[in-house]
Coordinates of C-alpha atoms in Angstrom, one line a residue:
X973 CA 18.2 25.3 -2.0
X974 CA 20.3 28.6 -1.1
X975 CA 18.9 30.8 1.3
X976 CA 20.2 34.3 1.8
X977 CA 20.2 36.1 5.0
X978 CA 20.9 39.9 5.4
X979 CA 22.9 40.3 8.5
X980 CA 23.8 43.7 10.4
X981 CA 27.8 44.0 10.8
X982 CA 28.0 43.0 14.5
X983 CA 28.2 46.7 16.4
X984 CA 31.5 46.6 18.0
X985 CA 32.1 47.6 21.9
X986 CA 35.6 48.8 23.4
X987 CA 38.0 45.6 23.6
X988 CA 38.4 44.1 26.6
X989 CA 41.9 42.4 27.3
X990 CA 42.4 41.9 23.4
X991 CA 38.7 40.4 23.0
X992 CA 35.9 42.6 20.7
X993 CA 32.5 42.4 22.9
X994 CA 29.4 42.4 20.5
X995 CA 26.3 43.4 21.7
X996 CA 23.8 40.8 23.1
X997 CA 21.5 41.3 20.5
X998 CA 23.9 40.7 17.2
X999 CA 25.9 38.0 19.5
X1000 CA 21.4 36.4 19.5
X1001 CA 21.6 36.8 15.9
X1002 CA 24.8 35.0 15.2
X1003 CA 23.9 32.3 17.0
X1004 CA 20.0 32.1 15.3
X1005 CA 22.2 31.9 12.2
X1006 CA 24.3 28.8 13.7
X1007 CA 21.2 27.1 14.5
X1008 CA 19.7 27.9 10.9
X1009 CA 22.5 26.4 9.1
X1010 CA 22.3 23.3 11.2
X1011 CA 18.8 22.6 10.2
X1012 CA 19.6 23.4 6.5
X1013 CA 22.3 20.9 6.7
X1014 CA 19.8 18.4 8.3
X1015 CA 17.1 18.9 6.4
X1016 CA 19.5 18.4 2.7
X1017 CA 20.1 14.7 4.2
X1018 CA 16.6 13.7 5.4
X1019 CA 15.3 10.7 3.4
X1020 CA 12.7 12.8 1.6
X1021 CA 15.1 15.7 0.4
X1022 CA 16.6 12.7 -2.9
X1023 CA 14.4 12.5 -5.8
X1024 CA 15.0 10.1 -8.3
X1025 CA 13.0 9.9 -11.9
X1026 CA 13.1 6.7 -13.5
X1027 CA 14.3 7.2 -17.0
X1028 CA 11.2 5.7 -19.0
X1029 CA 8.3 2.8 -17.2
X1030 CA 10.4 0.0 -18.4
X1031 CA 11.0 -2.2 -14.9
X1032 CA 14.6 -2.5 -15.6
X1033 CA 14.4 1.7 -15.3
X1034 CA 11.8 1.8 -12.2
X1035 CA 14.0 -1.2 -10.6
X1036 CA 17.2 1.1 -11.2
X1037 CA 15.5 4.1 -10.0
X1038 CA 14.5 2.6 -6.7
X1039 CA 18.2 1.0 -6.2
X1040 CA 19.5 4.5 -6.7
X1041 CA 17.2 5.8 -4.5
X1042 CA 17.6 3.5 -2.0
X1043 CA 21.4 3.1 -1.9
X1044 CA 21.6 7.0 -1.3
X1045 CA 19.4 7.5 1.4
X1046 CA 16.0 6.7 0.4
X1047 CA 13.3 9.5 -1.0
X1048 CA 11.1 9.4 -3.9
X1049 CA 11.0 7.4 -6.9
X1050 CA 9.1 9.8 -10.0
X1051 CA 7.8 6.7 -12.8
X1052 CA 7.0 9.7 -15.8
X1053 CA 4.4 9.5 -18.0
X1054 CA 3.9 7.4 -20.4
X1055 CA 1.8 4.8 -21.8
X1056 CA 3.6 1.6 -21.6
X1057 CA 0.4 -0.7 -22.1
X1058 CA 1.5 -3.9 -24.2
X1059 CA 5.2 -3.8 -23.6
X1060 CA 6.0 -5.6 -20.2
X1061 CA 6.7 -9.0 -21.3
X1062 CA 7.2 -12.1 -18.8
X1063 CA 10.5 -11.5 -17.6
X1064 CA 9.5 -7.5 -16.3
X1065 CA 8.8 -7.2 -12.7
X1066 CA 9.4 -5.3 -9.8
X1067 CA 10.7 -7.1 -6.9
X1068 CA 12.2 -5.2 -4.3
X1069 CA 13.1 -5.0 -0.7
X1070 CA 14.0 -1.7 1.1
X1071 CA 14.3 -2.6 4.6
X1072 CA 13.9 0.3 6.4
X1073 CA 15.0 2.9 4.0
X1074 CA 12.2 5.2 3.6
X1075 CA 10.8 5.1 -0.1
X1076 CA 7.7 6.6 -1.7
X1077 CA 7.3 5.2 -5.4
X1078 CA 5.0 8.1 -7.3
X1079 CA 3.6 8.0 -10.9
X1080 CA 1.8 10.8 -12.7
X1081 CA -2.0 9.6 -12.5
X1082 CA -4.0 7.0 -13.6
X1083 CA -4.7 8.9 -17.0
X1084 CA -0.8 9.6 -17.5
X1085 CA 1.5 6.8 -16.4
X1086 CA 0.1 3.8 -18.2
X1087 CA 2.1 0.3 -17.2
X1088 CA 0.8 -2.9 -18.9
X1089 CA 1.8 -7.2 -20.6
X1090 CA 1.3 -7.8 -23.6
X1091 CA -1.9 -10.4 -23.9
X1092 CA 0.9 -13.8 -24.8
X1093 CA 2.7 -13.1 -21.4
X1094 CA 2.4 -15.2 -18.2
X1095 CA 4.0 -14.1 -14.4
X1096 CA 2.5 -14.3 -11.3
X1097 CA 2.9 -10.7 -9.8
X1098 CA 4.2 -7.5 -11.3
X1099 CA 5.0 -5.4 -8.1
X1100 CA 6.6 -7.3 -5.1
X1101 CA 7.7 -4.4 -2.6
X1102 CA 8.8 -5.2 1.5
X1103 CA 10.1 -3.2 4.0
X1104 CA 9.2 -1.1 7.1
X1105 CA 10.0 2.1 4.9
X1106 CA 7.8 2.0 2.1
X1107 CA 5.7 4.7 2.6
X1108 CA 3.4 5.7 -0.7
X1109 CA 2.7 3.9 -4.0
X1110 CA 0.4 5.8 -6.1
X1111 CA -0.4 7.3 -9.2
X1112 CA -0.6 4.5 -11.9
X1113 CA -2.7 2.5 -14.1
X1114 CA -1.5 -1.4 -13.7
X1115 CA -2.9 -4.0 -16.4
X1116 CA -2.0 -7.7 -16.6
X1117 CA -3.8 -9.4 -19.9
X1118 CA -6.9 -10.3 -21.0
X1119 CA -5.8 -14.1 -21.0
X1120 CA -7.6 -16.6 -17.9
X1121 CA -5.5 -19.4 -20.0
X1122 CA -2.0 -20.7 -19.7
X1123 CA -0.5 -17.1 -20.5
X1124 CA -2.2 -14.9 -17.5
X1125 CA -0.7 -12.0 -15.5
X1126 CA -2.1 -13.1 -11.7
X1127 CA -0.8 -10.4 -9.4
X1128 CA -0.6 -6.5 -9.4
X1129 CA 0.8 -5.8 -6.0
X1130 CA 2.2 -7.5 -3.2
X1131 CA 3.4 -5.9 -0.2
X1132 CA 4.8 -7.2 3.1
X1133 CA 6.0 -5.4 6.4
X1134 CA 5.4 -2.4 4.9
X1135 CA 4.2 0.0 7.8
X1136 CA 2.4 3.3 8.2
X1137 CA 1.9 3.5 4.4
X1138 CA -0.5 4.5 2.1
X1139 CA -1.4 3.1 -1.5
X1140 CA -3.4 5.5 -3.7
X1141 CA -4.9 6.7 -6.9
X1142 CA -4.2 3.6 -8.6
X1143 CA -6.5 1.5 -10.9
X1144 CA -6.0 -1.9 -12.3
X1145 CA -7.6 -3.9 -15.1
X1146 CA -7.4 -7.6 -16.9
X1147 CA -5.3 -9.1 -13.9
X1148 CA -6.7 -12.8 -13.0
X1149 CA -6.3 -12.2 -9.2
X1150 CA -5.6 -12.1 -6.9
X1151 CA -5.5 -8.2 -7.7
X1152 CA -3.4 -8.0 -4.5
X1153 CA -1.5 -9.4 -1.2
X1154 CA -0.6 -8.0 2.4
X1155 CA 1.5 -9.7 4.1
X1156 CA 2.0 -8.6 8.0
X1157 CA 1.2 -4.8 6.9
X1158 CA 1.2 -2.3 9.8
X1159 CA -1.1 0.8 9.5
X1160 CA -1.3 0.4 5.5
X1161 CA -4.2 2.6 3.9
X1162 CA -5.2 1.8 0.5
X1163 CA -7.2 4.4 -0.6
X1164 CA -9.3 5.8 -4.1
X1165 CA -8.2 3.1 -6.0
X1166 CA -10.3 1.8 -9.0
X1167 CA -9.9 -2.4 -9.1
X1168 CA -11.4 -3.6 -12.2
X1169 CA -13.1 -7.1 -12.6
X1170 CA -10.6 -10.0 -11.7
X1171 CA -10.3 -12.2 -15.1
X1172 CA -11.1 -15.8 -13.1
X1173 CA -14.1 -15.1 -11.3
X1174 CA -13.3 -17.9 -9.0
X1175 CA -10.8 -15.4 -7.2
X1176 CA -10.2 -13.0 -4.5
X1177 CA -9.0 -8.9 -5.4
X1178 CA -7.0 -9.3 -1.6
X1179 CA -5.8 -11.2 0.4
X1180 CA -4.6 -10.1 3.9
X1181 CA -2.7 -12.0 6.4
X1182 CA -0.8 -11.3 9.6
X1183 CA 2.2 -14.0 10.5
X1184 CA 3.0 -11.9 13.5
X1185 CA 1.3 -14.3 16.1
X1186 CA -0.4 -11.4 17.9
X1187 CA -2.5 -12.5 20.9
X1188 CA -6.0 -12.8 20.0
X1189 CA -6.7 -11.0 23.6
X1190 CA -4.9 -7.8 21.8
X1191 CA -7.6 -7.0 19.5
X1192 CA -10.9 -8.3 21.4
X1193 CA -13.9 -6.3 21.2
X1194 CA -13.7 -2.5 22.7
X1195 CA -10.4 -1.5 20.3
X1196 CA -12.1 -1.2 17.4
X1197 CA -9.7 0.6 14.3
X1198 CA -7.2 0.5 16.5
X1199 CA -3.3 1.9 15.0
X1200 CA -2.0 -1.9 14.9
X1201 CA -4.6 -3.0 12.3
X1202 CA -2.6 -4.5 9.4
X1203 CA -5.1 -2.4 5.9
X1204 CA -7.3 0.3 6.0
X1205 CA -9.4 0.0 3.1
X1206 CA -11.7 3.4 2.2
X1207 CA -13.0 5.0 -0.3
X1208 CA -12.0 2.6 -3.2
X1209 CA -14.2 0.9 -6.2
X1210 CA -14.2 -2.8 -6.3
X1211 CA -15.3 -4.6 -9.6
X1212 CA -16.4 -7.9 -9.9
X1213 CA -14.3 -10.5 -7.4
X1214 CA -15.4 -14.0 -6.1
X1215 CA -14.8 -11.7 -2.7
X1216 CA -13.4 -8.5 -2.4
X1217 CA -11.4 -9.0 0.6
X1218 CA -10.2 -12.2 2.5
X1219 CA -8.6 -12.4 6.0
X1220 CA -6.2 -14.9 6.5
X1221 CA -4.4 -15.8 9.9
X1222 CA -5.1 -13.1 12.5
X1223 CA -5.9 -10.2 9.8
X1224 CA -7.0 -7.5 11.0
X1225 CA -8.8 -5.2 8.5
X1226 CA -11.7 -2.2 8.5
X1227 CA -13.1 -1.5 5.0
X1228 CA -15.2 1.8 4.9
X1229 CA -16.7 4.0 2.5
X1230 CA -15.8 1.7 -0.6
X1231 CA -18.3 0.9 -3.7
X1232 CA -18.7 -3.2 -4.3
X1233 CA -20.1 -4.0 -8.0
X1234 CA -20.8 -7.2 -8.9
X1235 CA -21.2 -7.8 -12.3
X1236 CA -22.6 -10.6 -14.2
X1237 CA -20.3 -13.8 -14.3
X1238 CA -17.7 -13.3 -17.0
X1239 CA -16.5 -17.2 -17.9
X1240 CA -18.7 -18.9 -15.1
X1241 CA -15.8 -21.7 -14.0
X1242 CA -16.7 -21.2 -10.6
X1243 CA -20.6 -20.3 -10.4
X1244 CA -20.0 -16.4 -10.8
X1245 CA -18.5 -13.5 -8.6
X1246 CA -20.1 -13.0 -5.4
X1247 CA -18.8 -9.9 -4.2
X1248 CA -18.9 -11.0 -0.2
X1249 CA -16.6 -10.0 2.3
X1250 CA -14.6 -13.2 3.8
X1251 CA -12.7 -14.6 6.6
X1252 CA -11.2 -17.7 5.2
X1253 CA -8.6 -19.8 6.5
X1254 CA -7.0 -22.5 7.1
X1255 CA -3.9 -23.3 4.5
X1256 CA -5.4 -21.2 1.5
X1257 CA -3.4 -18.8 -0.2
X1258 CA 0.5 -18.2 0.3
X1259 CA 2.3 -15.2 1.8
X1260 CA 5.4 -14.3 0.0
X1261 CA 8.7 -13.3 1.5
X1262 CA 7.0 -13.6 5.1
X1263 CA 9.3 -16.4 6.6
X1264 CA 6.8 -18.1 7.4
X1265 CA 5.3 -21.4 6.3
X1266 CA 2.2 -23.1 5.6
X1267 CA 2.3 -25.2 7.9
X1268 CA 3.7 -22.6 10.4
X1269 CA 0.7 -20.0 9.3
X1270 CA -2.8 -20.3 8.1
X1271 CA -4.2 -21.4 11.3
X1272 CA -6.6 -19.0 11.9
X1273 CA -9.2 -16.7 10.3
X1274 CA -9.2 -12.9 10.5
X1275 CA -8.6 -11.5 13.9
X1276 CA -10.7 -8.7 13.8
X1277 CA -12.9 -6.8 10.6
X1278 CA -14.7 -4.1 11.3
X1279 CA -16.8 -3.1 7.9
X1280 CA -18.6 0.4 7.8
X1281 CA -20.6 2.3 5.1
X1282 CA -20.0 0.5 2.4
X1283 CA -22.2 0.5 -0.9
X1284 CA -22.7 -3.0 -3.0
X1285 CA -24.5 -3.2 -6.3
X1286 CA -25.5 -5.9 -8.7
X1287 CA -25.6 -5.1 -12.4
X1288 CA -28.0 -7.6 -13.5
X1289 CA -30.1 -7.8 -10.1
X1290 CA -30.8 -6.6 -6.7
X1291 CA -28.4 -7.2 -3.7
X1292 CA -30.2 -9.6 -2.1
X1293 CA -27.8 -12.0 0.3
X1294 CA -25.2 -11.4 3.2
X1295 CA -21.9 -10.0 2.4
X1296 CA -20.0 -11.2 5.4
X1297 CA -18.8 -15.2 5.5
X1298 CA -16.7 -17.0 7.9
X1299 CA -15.6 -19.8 6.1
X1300 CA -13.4 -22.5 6.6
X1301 CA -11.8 -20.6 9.3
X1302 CA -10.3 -23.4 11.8
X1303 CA -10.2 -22.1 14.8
X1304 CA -12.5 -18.8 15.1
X1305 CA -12.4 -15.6 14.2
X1306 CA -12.3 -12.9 16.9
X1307 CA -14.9 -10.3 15.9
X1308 CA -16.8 -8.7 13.3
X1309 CA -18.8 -4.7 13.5
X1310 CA -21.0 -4.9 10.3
X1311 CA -22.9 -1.9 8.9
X1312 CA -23.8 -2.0 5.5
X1313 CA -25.4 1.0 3.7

């Protein structure tokens, strides 16, 4: 932007030797001026002054936008609205790392900018973003297909290394799950999100893992929430899931002020959903683009999970069994604060 400044002509003294002597005061306001003009100039070049729309919610146009936006500096990606439900086909995804350029990807509401396969496709994820400088994704409605067959749409999101960043306002539908994965997230808040019934009861809506081999000693009882937890989950609606969340290898996760509801079994291949919370480990589940292998990760449960006022509902029944399980988990998992409302 321009800004315009109305300066006083500097009130001239009697020259000394050759040299015009302002007066203190002006000579204070010249060099205000100075320092004004430096912040404008840094403040045109900071990482959040570029702004990029994408030209329509194709994903080769989002995956061009965030190249752009990227290659010049980093900012914010704009997907418009648009109601693109039924067009991705099995070639369209979003896979993307942005190191540590700072990036916040933005879409115009759940109601507005409308992303969705058609029911014949098949991938296994549809978002795949990494970096230490994503910072937002929000502000979409993601749907794979209605398909549990051959022809499925698995994944919504995956996100890895991605810290001090917040997912929000975004709502999913007819993805088989996993709905999502975090992979070694630092300080990542997902937040007022609406996750719709997974397809294939028999699966997870997240799974969380930390490969970074923290010392189990770093998160022991007494540092609860503490700013080097990997998700933040509050104030989201879960639908039906085999469990909501599942910590893998030194997780560590609080889930607060989120609605559970567990709906009858939709195609019963596994015994129905169960809507419990879960530390489950070892070797289950993969962790893309984290360097790290199976045999390498996947030791351990979750580290730490930490669970506060959280609402759970059945649609065909009371809630009428535990919602925390420690399963499978190898080794141990470090600690647990349960309160359940």
């Amino acid at each position: 932007g321009l800004f315009i400044v109305n300066l006083p002509y500097p009130e001239k003294l009697p020259k000394i030797g050759g040299i015009t002597v302002l007066k203190q005061s002006n000579f204070r306001t010249i060099v205000r001026f100075f320092y004004l003009a430096l912040f404008l100039l840094f403040a045109s070049s900071n990482s959040w002054a570029n702004d990029v729309s994408a030209a329509d919610c194709s994903a080769a146009a989002i995956g061009s936008a965030i190249d752009t936006c990227v290659s010049t500096g980093g900012g914010t990606v704009w997907i418009p609205a648009c109601n693109a439900l039924n067009s991705w086909d099995s070639s369209d995804f979003i896979e993307k790392d942005v190191g540590s350029t700072e990036l916040r990807i933005i879409g115009q509401g759940t109601a507005n900018t409308r992303i969705g396969y058609a029911d014949d496709q098949s991938r296994s994820y549809m978002w795949d973003l990494g970096g230490s400088g994503l910072k937002e994704f929000g502000g979409m409605y993601l749907e794979g297909n209605p398909s549990i067959g051959a022809n499925r749409v698995d994944v919504a999101l995956i996100l890895w290394g991605a810290e001090d960043c917040r997912v929000h306002d975004i709502e999913t539908k007819n993805f088989r799950g996993p709905t999502g994965s975090f992979c070694s997230t630092n300080n990542l808040v997902i937040d007022h999100c609406v996750f719709g019934d997974v397809l294939y009861d028999g699966t997870y809506h997240f799974y969380v893992y930390d490969t970074a081999n923290v010392p189990w000693s770093d998160e022991w009882p007494g540092n609860f929430g503490s700013v080097n937890y990997n998700v933040f989950f509050e104030d989201n609606q879960f639908g039906g899931a085999h469990h909501p969340i599942s910590l893998f290898e030194r997780a560590k996760v609080v889930f607060r002020h989120n609605t559970v509801t567990i709906p009858p079994s939709k195609y019963g291949p596994s015994g129905g959903y169960q809507g419990n919370l879960d530390s489950h480990s070892p070797g289950y589940g993969s962790c893309a683009n984290d360097g790290i292998s199976n045999s390498e990760s996947y030791e351990h449960g979750g580290q730490a999970f930490e669970i506060y006022n959280n609402h759970f509902t059945r649609t065909d029944g009371p809630v009428s069994y535990t919602h925390l399980r420690a399963h499978e988990t190898g080794r141990h998992i470090a600690y647990a604060v349960f309160c359940l409302k």
